[in-house]
Amino acid sequence: MENAEWQVQLGKELYGADFELAHFSVPDSERHGLLGYTDNITPELVFSAYLQGIFPWYNEDEGDPVLWWSPDPRFVLPVDEFHVPGSIDRFLKHTPYTYTMDTAFADVMKGCASMKRQGQDGTWIGTQILNVYSMLAQRGAAHSVEVWHDGKLAGGLYGVLIGKVFCGESMFTVENNSSKSAFVLFARAFIRSGGRLIDSQVYTDNIARYGARNISRTAFLRMESELLPAKLDSDIKEAFAFEVRHVR
């Protein structure tokens, strides 16, 4: 099946027969993965971008236009290379937290927006991004994992799930090991349900500890063309619930 055909088909499954794929081009030479910009952003436009290995990343509060990126190299975690550090594995056997999925998506995004990150001023998770990804979550394309302690959010993560690819967007930590343990539980559930690739977009020390590595953009797009049209083998939420039940 030609790329545009399966991309349009996935869009129609999510948005209906009137979905129109927005075509992005990836030139041979670009500025550190920056492809260009638009003045607006919509859920359909973002979904079109993900179908082509592209994502938005910009600072709304500083008045930036919507910037679209496709970095080379791409930082990814193939699931057959996933490993859990011993410290996190031991923590999970005695975790004080309760874990849920898709129960407080917007709150997780707000938690990610509030995190102070080394080398970054402000956040890319502005009102536009919050609204767009919340709408993707309502349609089942974006998911969150929540970590609770004494009835309050202690951490969490969110991202976009299409086919057998999970595109991790952000995570936040309020209490020790909250987001790390949540990521491990989600990754195990993702693998259990047939997921094949976790996309971290650009290098982070946090995801590197689990086995993620850089690959070329060409290799990444080739993998996506095979994995995005595929279906998970089982329901991700059921797989996550299983992992939570067997965490200890």
Rosetta silent file (secondary structure, phi, psi, omega in degrees, C-alpha in Angstrom):
SEQUENCE: MENAEWQVQLGKELYGADFELAHFSVPDSERHGLLGYTDNITPELVFSAYLQGIFPWYNEDEGDPVLWWSPDPRFVLPVDEFHVPGSIDRFLKHTPYTYTMDTAFADVMKGCASMKRQGQDGTWIGTQILNVYSMLAQRGAAHSVEVWHDGKLAGGLYGVLIGKVFCGESMFTVENNSSKSAFVLFARAFIRSGGRLIDSQVYTDNIARYGARNISRTAFLRMESELLPAKLDSDIKEAFAFEVRHVR
SCORE:     score description
SCORE:     0.000 S_00000001
   1 L     0.000  129.383  179.635    0.000    0.000    0.000 S_00000001
   2 L   -63.188  150.997 -176.824    1.407    3.399   -0.983 S_00000001
   3 H   -51.035  -53.444 -175.650    2.282    5.739    1.875 S_00000001
   4 H   -59.686  -32.811 -177.089   -0.414    8.319    1.176 S_00000001
   5 H   -66.415  -49.788 -179.425   -3.043    5.585    0.921 S_00000001
   6 H   -71.172  -30.893  178.206   -2.516    4.082    4.382 S_00000001
   7 H   -65.869  -43.809  177.684   -1.999    7.512    5.913 S_00000001
   8 H   -65.055  -40.067 -179.805   -5.324    8.730    4.540 S_00000001
   9 H   -60.894  -44.493  178.566   -6.991    5.487    5.648 S_00000001
  10 H   -64.354  -39.338  177.725   -5.763    5.942    9.230 S_00000001
  11 H   -62.594  -40.628  179.451   -6.911    9.538    9.197 S_00000001
  12 H   -68.222  -34.754  177.318  -10.361    8.557    8.024 S_00000001
  13 H   -63.318  -33.906 -176.852  -10.587    5.885   10.731 S_00000001
  14 H   -87.870  -39.923 -171.304   -9.908    8.546   13.336 S_00000001
  15 H  -113.250   -9.724 -179.574  -11.647   11.593   11.894 S_00000001
  16 L   103.662  175.045 -172.238  -14.160   10.279    9.386 S_00000001
  17 L   -63.972  -19.583 -177.343  -14.518   10.284    5.631 S_00000001
  18 L   -88.833    6.428  178.708  -13.841   14.023    5.326 S_00000001
  19 L   -63.431  134.230  175.086  -10.263   13.734    6.674 S_00000001
  20 L  -121.051  123.509 -179.767   -7.706   15.353    4.383 S_00000001
  21 L   -71.290  125.737  173.967   -4.049   14.468    4.807 S_00000001
  22 L   -86.600  119.028 -175.569   -1.813   17.525    5.132 S_00000001
  23 L   -86.492  126.901  173.602    1.359   16.749    3.202 S_00000001
  24 L  -108.294  146.763  176.524    4.695   17.742    4.711 S_00000001
  25 L  -111.410  142.629  177.335    7.929   17.587    2.745 S_00000001
  26 L  -111.824  102.318 -177.759   11.299   16.596    4.183 S_00000001
  27 L   -71.051  162.173  178.189   14.054   18.301    2.149 S_00000001
  28 L   -64.392  -31.314 -179.583   17.520   16.831    1.713 S_00000001
  29 L  -128.266  126.782  179.949   18.974   19.747    3.640 S_00000001
  30 L  -148.465  170.268 -173.789   17.229   21.431    6.562 S_00000001
  31 E   -86.869   91.041  174.744   18.059   23.308    9.750 S_00000001
  32 L    54.399   33.033  178.484   18.661   20.668   12.444 S_00000001
  33 L    93.941   -5.375  178.039   15.411   18.931   11.569 S_00000001
  34 E   -78.958  119.835 -176.385   13.269   22.073   11.348 S_00000001
  35 E   -92.093  -30.854 -176.349   11.064   21.710    8.275 S_00000001
  36 E   159.458 -164.278 -177.105    9.078   24.932    8.423 S_00000001
  37 E  -145.093  161.289  172.056    6.208   26.599   10.204 S_00000001
  38 E  -131.827  163.637  178.232    2.491   27.250   10.060 S_00000001
  39 L   -86.573  -17.601 -177.519    0.351   29.952   11.617 S_00000001
  40 L  -132.049  166.609  177.536   -2.175   27.506   13.023 S_00000001
  41 L  -143.422  134.297  179.642   -2.332   24.076   14.606 S_00000001
  42 L  -135.320  160.757  176.678   -5.224   21.598   14.663 S_00000001
  43 H   -58.145  -40.148 -179.657   -5.608   17.963   15.782 S_00000001
  44 H   -64.689  -38.540  179.309   -5.952   16.874   12.140 S_00000001
  45 H   -67.667  -42.406  178.708   -2.768   18.712   11.185 S_00000001
  46 H   -64.892  -42.533  178.974   -0.848   17.179   14.098 S_00000001
  47 H   -63.629  -41.520  175.842   -2.135   13.704   13.274 S_00000001
  48 H   -57.856  -41.619 -179.237   -1.109   14.192    9.630 S_00000001
  49 H   -63.468  -47.004 -179.237    2.357   15.183   10.826 S_00000001
  50 H   -61.167  -33.315  178.020    2.779   12.100   13.028 S_00000001
  51 L   -66.252  -14.043 -179.007    1.820    9.893   10.093 S_00000001
  52 L  -117.711   16.548  177.248    4.864   11.348    8.311 S_00000001
  53 L    73.309   28.563 -174.627    7.344   11.203   11.200 S_00000001
  54 L  -125.127  149.713  179.807    6.959   14.903   12.024 S_00000001
  55 E  -145.031  155.420  176.952    5.940   16.671   15.233 S_00000001
  56 E   -87.477  144.244  178.225    5.290   20.247   16.451 S_00000001
  57 L  -158.234  108.929 -175.410    7.659   21.891   18.914 S_00000001
  58 L  -160.788  166.837 -179.241    7.563   25.611   19.601 S_00000001
  59 L  -107.318   97.240 -178.004    7.182   28.164   22.373 S_00000001
  60 H   -62.048  -38.300 -176.555    3.686   29.590   22.174 S_00000001
  61 H   -65.504  -23.689  178.437    4.259   31.943   25.106 S_00000001
  62 H   -94.593    7.187  176.744    7.081   33.663   23.244 S_00000001
  63 L    80.287   16.073  178.363    4.930   34.178   20.163 S_00000001
  64 L   -64.751  147.952  166.627    6.644   31.568   17.998 S_00000001
  65 L   -69.490  173.520  179.000    4.793   30.273   14.948 S_00000001
  66 E   -76.571  111.721 -178.064    4.030   26.532   14.966 S_00000001
  67 E   -94.884  137.638 -176.623    7.379   24.899   14.156 S_00000001
  68 E  -116.334  133.960 -169.595    7.451   21.411   12.598 S_00000001
  69 E  -126.764  146.582  169.909   10.370   19.036   13.117 S_00000001
  70 L  -146.410   82.852 -171.813   11.812   15.815   11.701 S_00000001
  71 L   -68.451  153.964  175.354   15.253   15.402   13.314 S_00000001
  72 L  -138.732  110.273   11.144   18.122   13.407   11.874 S_00000001
  73 L   -80.445  173.777  178.077   19.201   11.285   13.689 S_00000001
  74 E  -112.609  137.864 -176.954   16.076   10.107   15.498 S_00000001
  75 E   -98.266  114.685 -172.657   16.220    8.790   19.062 S_00000001
  76 E  -135.900  161.115  176.695   14.163    5.609   19.395 S_00000001
  77 E  -124.599   96.334  171.860   13.706    2.560   21.587 S_00000001
  78 E   -65.568  135.675 -170.187   13.027   -0.678   19.666 S_00000001
  79 H   -66.127  -24.944  178.678   11.159   -2.881   22.113 S_00000001
  80 H   -76.126   -2.497  175.340   13.467   -5.856   21.643 S_00000001
  81 H  -111.677    5.588  179.947   16.262   -3.658   23.044 S_00000001
  82 L   -71.289  131.051  172.885   14.262   -2.446   26.050 S_00000001
  83 L  -139.484  150.822 -176.100   15.792   -3.183   29.431 S_00000001
  84 L  -104.332  122.307  175.492   14.838   -2.103   32.927 S_00000001
  85 L   -57.565  143.617 -176.419   17.539   -0.757   35.255 S_00000001
  86 H   -57.553  -34.745 -177.656   17.803   -2.854   38.399 S_00000001
  87 H   -65.139  -37.897  179.383   17.005    0.103   40.651 S_00000001
  88 H   -73.899  -39.225  178.103   13.635    0.696   38.962 S_00000001
  89 H   -60.241  -42.723  178.887   12.817   -2.998   38.895 S_00000001
  90 H   -67.652  -38.664  179.391   13.464   -3.206   42.626 S_00000001
  91 H   -60.885  -42.271 -177.412   11.452   -0.037   43.266 S_00000001
  92 H   -62.720  -26.272 -179.533    8.415   -1.443   41.466 S_00000001
  93 L   -72.510  -14.650 -179.583    8.340   -4.446   43.787 S_00000001
  94 L  -136.251   26.221 -175.076    7.661   -2.097   46.690 S_00000001
  95 L   -61.250  138.307  176.679    6.162    0.948   44.995 S_00000001
  96 L   -88.174   -0.190 -170.808    3.947    3.130   47.177 S_00000001
  97 L   -95.610  159.733  169.150    2.120    4.483   44.126 S_00000001
  98 E  -108.673  137.292 -175.640   -1.115    3.717   42.322 S_00000001
  99 E  -117.611  135.344  176.536   -0.954    3.755   38.518 S_00000001
 100 E  -134.482  168.668  179.230   -3.748    4.527   36.075 S_00000001
 101 E  -132.274  130.343  175.016   -4.076    5.163   32.353 S_00000001
 102 L    61.926   35.808  176.997   -6.130    7.844   30.609 S_00000001
 103 L  -107.271  -15.796 -178.269   -7.861    9.127   33.733 S_00000001
 104 L  -152.702   57.586 -173.049   -6.350   12.636   33.932 S_00000001
 105 H   -57.807  -52.017 -177.023   -4.812   13.447   30.552 S_00000001
 106 H   -62.787  -37.203  179.170   -4.979   17.237   30.793 S_00000001
 107 H   -65.918  -36.711  176.057   -3.622   17.202   34.351 S_00000001
 108 H   -64.630  -43.702  177.816   -0.636   15.144   33.235 S_00000001
 109 H   -60.809  -40.919  178.403    0.058   17.628   30.438 S_00000001
 110 H   -65.520  -36.801  176.258   -0.142   20.491   32.923 S_00000001
 111 H   -63.685  -41.213  177.248    2.246   18.639   35.211 S_00000001
 112 H   -64.404  -38.780 -179.210    4.689   18.236   32.320 S_00000001
 113 H   -65.677  -30.273 -175.324    4.341   21.932   31.479 S_00000001
 114 H   -84.988   -9.442 -177.607    5.187   22.940   35.038 S_00000001
 115 L   -69.456  134.668  172.416    8.405   20.903   35.228 S_00000001
 116 L   -83.963  125.932 -176.945   11.656   22.866   35.379 S_00000001
 117 L  -120.583  137.390 -177.520   14.089   21.395   32.864 S_00000001
 118 L   -60.490  129.270  177.594   17.819   21.965   32.687 S_00000001
 119 L    82.269    4.392 -179.093   18.782   24.250   29.816 S_00000001
 120 L  -125.257  135.285  172.673   15.194   25.248   29.027 S_00000001
 121 L  -105.734  127.069 -179.799   13.329   28.434   29.818 S_00000001
 122 L    76.463 -158.849 -176.806    9.569   28.103   29.866 S_00000001
 123 L  -146.192  152.116  173.821    7.703   25.259   28.182 S_00000001
 124 L   -86.901   -5.752 -177.756    6.507   24.212   24.752 S_00000001
 125 L   -91.860   79.342  177.625    3.282   22.905   26.302 S_00000001
 126 L   -92.116 -170.631 -177.177    1.154   26.012   25.907 S_00000001
 127 H   -61.304  -40.607 -179.683   -2.600   26.383   25.637 S_00000001
 128 H   -62.258  -49.770 -179.508   -2.680   25.426   21.959 S_00000001
 129 H   -61.697  -42.782  178.969   -0.705   22.225   22.471 S_00000001
 130 H   -58.838  -45.747 -179.028   -2.758   21.321   25.541 S_00000001
 131 H   -66.903  -43.325 -177.289   -6.018   21.726   23.636 S_00000001
 132 H   -65.227  -47.389 -177.569   -4.843   19.881   20.523 S_00000001
 133 H   -71.611  -30.028  174.482   -3.424   16.864   22.332 S_00000001
 134 H   -64.015  -37.865  177.011   -6.440   16.696   24.638 S_00000001
 135 H   -69.543  -35.399  174.672   -8.618   16.429   21.529 S_00000001
 136 H   -64.772  -37.183  177.804   -6.349   13.681   20.184 S_00000001
 137 H   -64.452  -38.625  178.918   -6.783   11.896   23.516 S_00000001
 138 H   -62.838  -27.773  178.816  -10.563   12.141   23.191 S_00000001
 139 L   -93.770    1.994  175.680  -10.265   10.320   19.862 S_00000001
 140 L    86.654    9.778 -179.071   -8.002    7.629   21.289 S_00000001
 141 L   -94.059  -19.282  178.309   -4.797    8.701   19.543 S_00000001
 142 E  -122.182  149.004 -175.502   -3.061   10.125   22.631 S_00000001
 143 E  -139.360  154.762  176.070   -2.698    8.505   26.041 S_00000001
 144 E  -128.913  152.811  170.498   -1.529    9.377   29.516 S_00000001
 145 E  -119.887  129.754 -178.220   -0.237    7.393   32.458 S_00000001
 146 E  -110.787  141.126  175.081   -0.910    8.806   35.910 S_00000001
 147 E  -116.544  123.644 -175.095    0.974    8.088   39.131 S_00000001
 148 E  -115.848  143.304  173.599   -0.972    8.720   42.322 S_00000001
 149 E  -144.023  118.905 -177.657    0.131    8.983   45.938 S_00000001
 150 L    55.409   39.146  175.535   -2.324    9.817   48.708 S_00000001
 151 L    79.719    4.136 -179.621   -4.847   10.944   46.106 S_00000001
 152 E  -120.430  151.833  178.183   -2.519   13.417   44.386 S_00000001
 153 E   -68.507  122.729  179.111   -0.597   13.206   41.123 S_00000001
 154 E  -103.242   -6.146 -179.359    2.986   12.232   41.895 S_00000001
 155 E   163.278  179.310  178.682    4.071   12.041   38.246 S_00000001
 156 E   168.458  179.420  178.997    3.043   10.863   34.823 S_00000001
 157 E  -152.852  161.190  175.388    3.680   10.797   31.092 S_00000001
 158 E  -148.906  161.429  178.901    1.782   11.225   27.827 S_00000001
 159 E  -174.996 -176.078 -177.071    2.262   10.582   24.136 S_00000001
 160 E  -110.313  130.764 -179.592    0.682    9.615   20.834 S_00000001
 161 E  -115.619  116.545  176.519   -0.034    5.989   19.948 S_00000001
 162 E  -131.802  123.208 -179.307   -0.517    5.076   16.293 S_00000001
 163 L    59.201 -125.436 -179.802   -0.378    1.469   15.145 S_00000001
 164 L  -106.335   26.143  179.243    2.609   -0.198   16.793 S_00000001
 165 E  -122.815  130.007  172.033    4.482    3.058   17.488 S_00000001
 166 E  -111.194  122.024  178.835    4.292    5.116   20.664 S_00000001
 167 E   -99.071  101.152 -179.108    5.611    8.664   20.353 S_00000001
 168 E   -71.940  128.376 -177.259    6.542    9.771   23.847 S_00000001
 169 E   -98.087  -52.822 -177.415    5.946   13.481   24.319 S_00000001
 170 E  -164.450  161.415  174.526    6.792   14.360   27.906 S_00000001
 171 E  -143.995  159.830  177.898    6.844   13.150   31.495 S_00000001
 172 E  -140.653  153.522 -176.777    6.975   14.802   34.885 S_00000001
 173 E  -131.018  124.942  172.224    8.094   13.807   38.355 S_00000001
 174 L  -105.076  -41.543 -179.645    6.896   15.178   41.682 S_00000001
 175 L  -119.763  158.104 -171.241    7.936   12.266   43.874 S_00000001
 176 L   -51.935  127.435  173.791   10.862    9.887   43.649 S_00000001
 177 L    64.259   14.393 -176.509   10.820    7.381   40.755 S_00000001
 178 H   -66.969  -55.189 -176.887    7.203    8.179   39.845 S_00000001
 179 H   -72.412  -32.281  178.606    7.605    8.811   36.113 S_00000001
 180 H   -63.462  -46.193 -179.705   10.403    6.243   35.740 S_00000001
 181 H   -68.043  -35.038  177.277    8.261    3.477   37.194 S_00000001
 182 H   -64.553  -41.188  179.316    5.271    4.633   35.137 S_00000001
 183 H   -62.803  -42.656  179.966    7.334    4.480   31.958 S_00000001
 184 H   -62.665  -44.677  178.895    8.477    0.937   32.713 S_00000001
 185 H   -62.611  -42.450  178.827    4.921   -0.231   33.361 S_00000001
 186 H   -65.716  -44.456 -178.791    3.688    1.421   30.188 S_00000001
 187 H   -60.276  -41.475  177.717    6.567    0.035   28.104 S_00000001
 188 H   -63.396  -40.556  178.409    5.866   -3.474   29.379 S_00000001
 189 H   -66.817  -40.515  178.093    2.175   -3.065   28.555 S_00000001
 190 H   -59.928  -45.134  178.517    3.046   -1.670   25.120 S_00000001
 191 H   -66.044  -43.716  179.974    5.237   -4.684   24.416 S_00000001
 192 H   -58.788  -35.735 -177.824    2.611   -7.090   25.795 S_00000001
 193 L   -87.432    2.507  175.225   -0.003   -5.626   23.434 S_00000001
 194 L   103.064    6.601  177.156    2.267   -5.958   20.393 S_00000001
 195 L   -64.389  151.685 -173.997    3.918   -2.540   20.237 S_00000001
 196 L  -123.800  -25.605 -173.442    7.254   -2.408   18.442 S_00000001
 197 E  -144.909  131.103  172.413    8.817    1.056   18.633 S_00000001
 198 E  -107.123  120.901 -177.866    8.944    3.898   21.166 S_00000001
 199 E   -96.957  118.713  177.995    9.885    7.213   19.561 S_00000001
 200 E  -103.569    1.639  174.534   11.658    9.650   21.869 S_00000001
 201 E    70.309  -69.150  179.438   12.358   12.103   19.010 S_00000001
 202 L  -130.717  161.755 -173.024   15.657   13.503   20.341 S_00000001
 203 L   -59.405  135.330  167.327   18.258   12.221   22.803 S_00000001
 204 L  -139.065  142.248  176.482   17.524   12.259   26.528 S_00000001
 205 H   -59.896  -35.741 -176.044   19.567   10.634   29.288 S_00000001
 206 H   -60.082  -48.487 -177.410   16.333    9.405   30.844 S_00000001
 207 H   -79.740  -25.495  178.276   15.242    7.245   27.900 S_00000001
 208 H   -59.801  -32.345 -177.207   18.807    6.235   27.033 S_00000001
 209 L   -65.577  -17.295 -179.094   18.955    4.231   30.269 S_00000001
 210 L   -96.270   -0.062  177.647   16.274    1.893   28.892 S_00000001
 211 L   111.773    5.164  179.975   18.173    1.087   25.687 S_00000001
 212 L   -68.075  153.335 -178.828   17.134    3.859   23.310 S_00000001
 213 E  -151.791  164.661  177.154   19.578    4.848   20.568 S_00000001
 214 E   -81.856  139.524  169.344   19.931    7.116   17.567 S_00000001
 215 E  -132.029  164.729  179.530   19.028    5.889   14.098 S_00000001
 216 L   -69.426  154.868  176.777   18.971    7.761   10.804 S_00000001
 217 H   -61.110  -37.208  178.877   15.825    9.575    9.775 S_00000001
 218 H   -60.199  -45.134  178.899   15.678    7.359    6.682 S_00000001
 219 H   -65.426  -39.223  179.466   15.674    4.223    8.840 S_00000001
 220 H   -62.695  -47.072 -178.890   13.086    5.747   11.160 S_00000001
 221 H   -65.492  -33.177  177.297   10.700    6.636    8.338 S_00000001
 222 H   -66.740  -42.722  177.817   11.113    3.162    6.866 S_00000001
 223 H   -63.928  -42.544  179.694   10.220    1.585   10.216 S_00000001
 224 H   -62.502  -37.814 -178.889    7.229    3.888   10.618 S_00000001
 225 H   -62.748  -23.902  178.088    5.909    2.996    7.168 S_00000001
 226 H   -90.911  -34.943 -169.914    5.721   -0.625    8.356 S_00000001
 227 H   -96.086  -29.862 -179.963    4.560   -0.096   11.940 S_00000001
 228 L   -65.255  -40.238 -179.691    2.113    2.817   11.813 S_00000001
 229 L   -74.671  -13.973 -177.277   -0.436    1.019    9.576 S_00000001
 230 L   -77.048  159.805  178.090   -0.270   -2.113   11.740 S_00000001
 231 L  -105.402  147.218  171.349   -2.668   -2.786   14.595 S_00000001
 232 L   -62.234  152.351 -178.396   -1.770   -3.687   18.150 S_00000001
 233 L   -75.384  -26.028 -179.537   -2.380   -7.330   18.982 S_00000001
 234 L  -152.519  172.337 -175.035   -4.454   -6.484   22.053 S_00000001
 235 L   -70.299  127.994 -176.837   -5.889   -3.536   23.956 S_00000001
 236 H   -65.035  -36.490 -179.240   -3.192   -1.334   25.501 S_00000001
 237 H   -68.180  -38.456  177.498   -5.330   -0.407   28.510 S_00000001
 238 H   -66.216  -39.612  178.510   -6.003   -4.044   29.342 S_00000001
 239 H   -65.113  -39.146  178.835   -2.290   -4.790   29.025 S_00000001
 240 H   -66.156  -43.095  178.143   -1.477   -1.860   31.308 S_00000001
 241 H   -60.039  -38.293  177.448   -4.010   -3.012   33.889 S_00000001
 242 H   -62.121  -46.920 -178.809   -2.388   -6.456   33.799 S_00000001
 243 H   -62.729  -39.083  179.154    1.066   -4.995   34.422 S_00000001
 244 H   -65.440  -41.794 -179.882   -0.230   -2.909   37.323 S_00000001
 245 H   -63.410  -29.800 -175.562   -1.938   -5.915   38.912 S_00000001
 246 L  -106.754   23.460 -176.003    1.301   -7.890   38.715 S_00000001
 247 L   -69.828  -28.574 -178.461    3.635   -5.079   39.717 S_00000001
 248 L  -108.352    0.000    0.000    4.456   -6.666   43.072 S_00000001
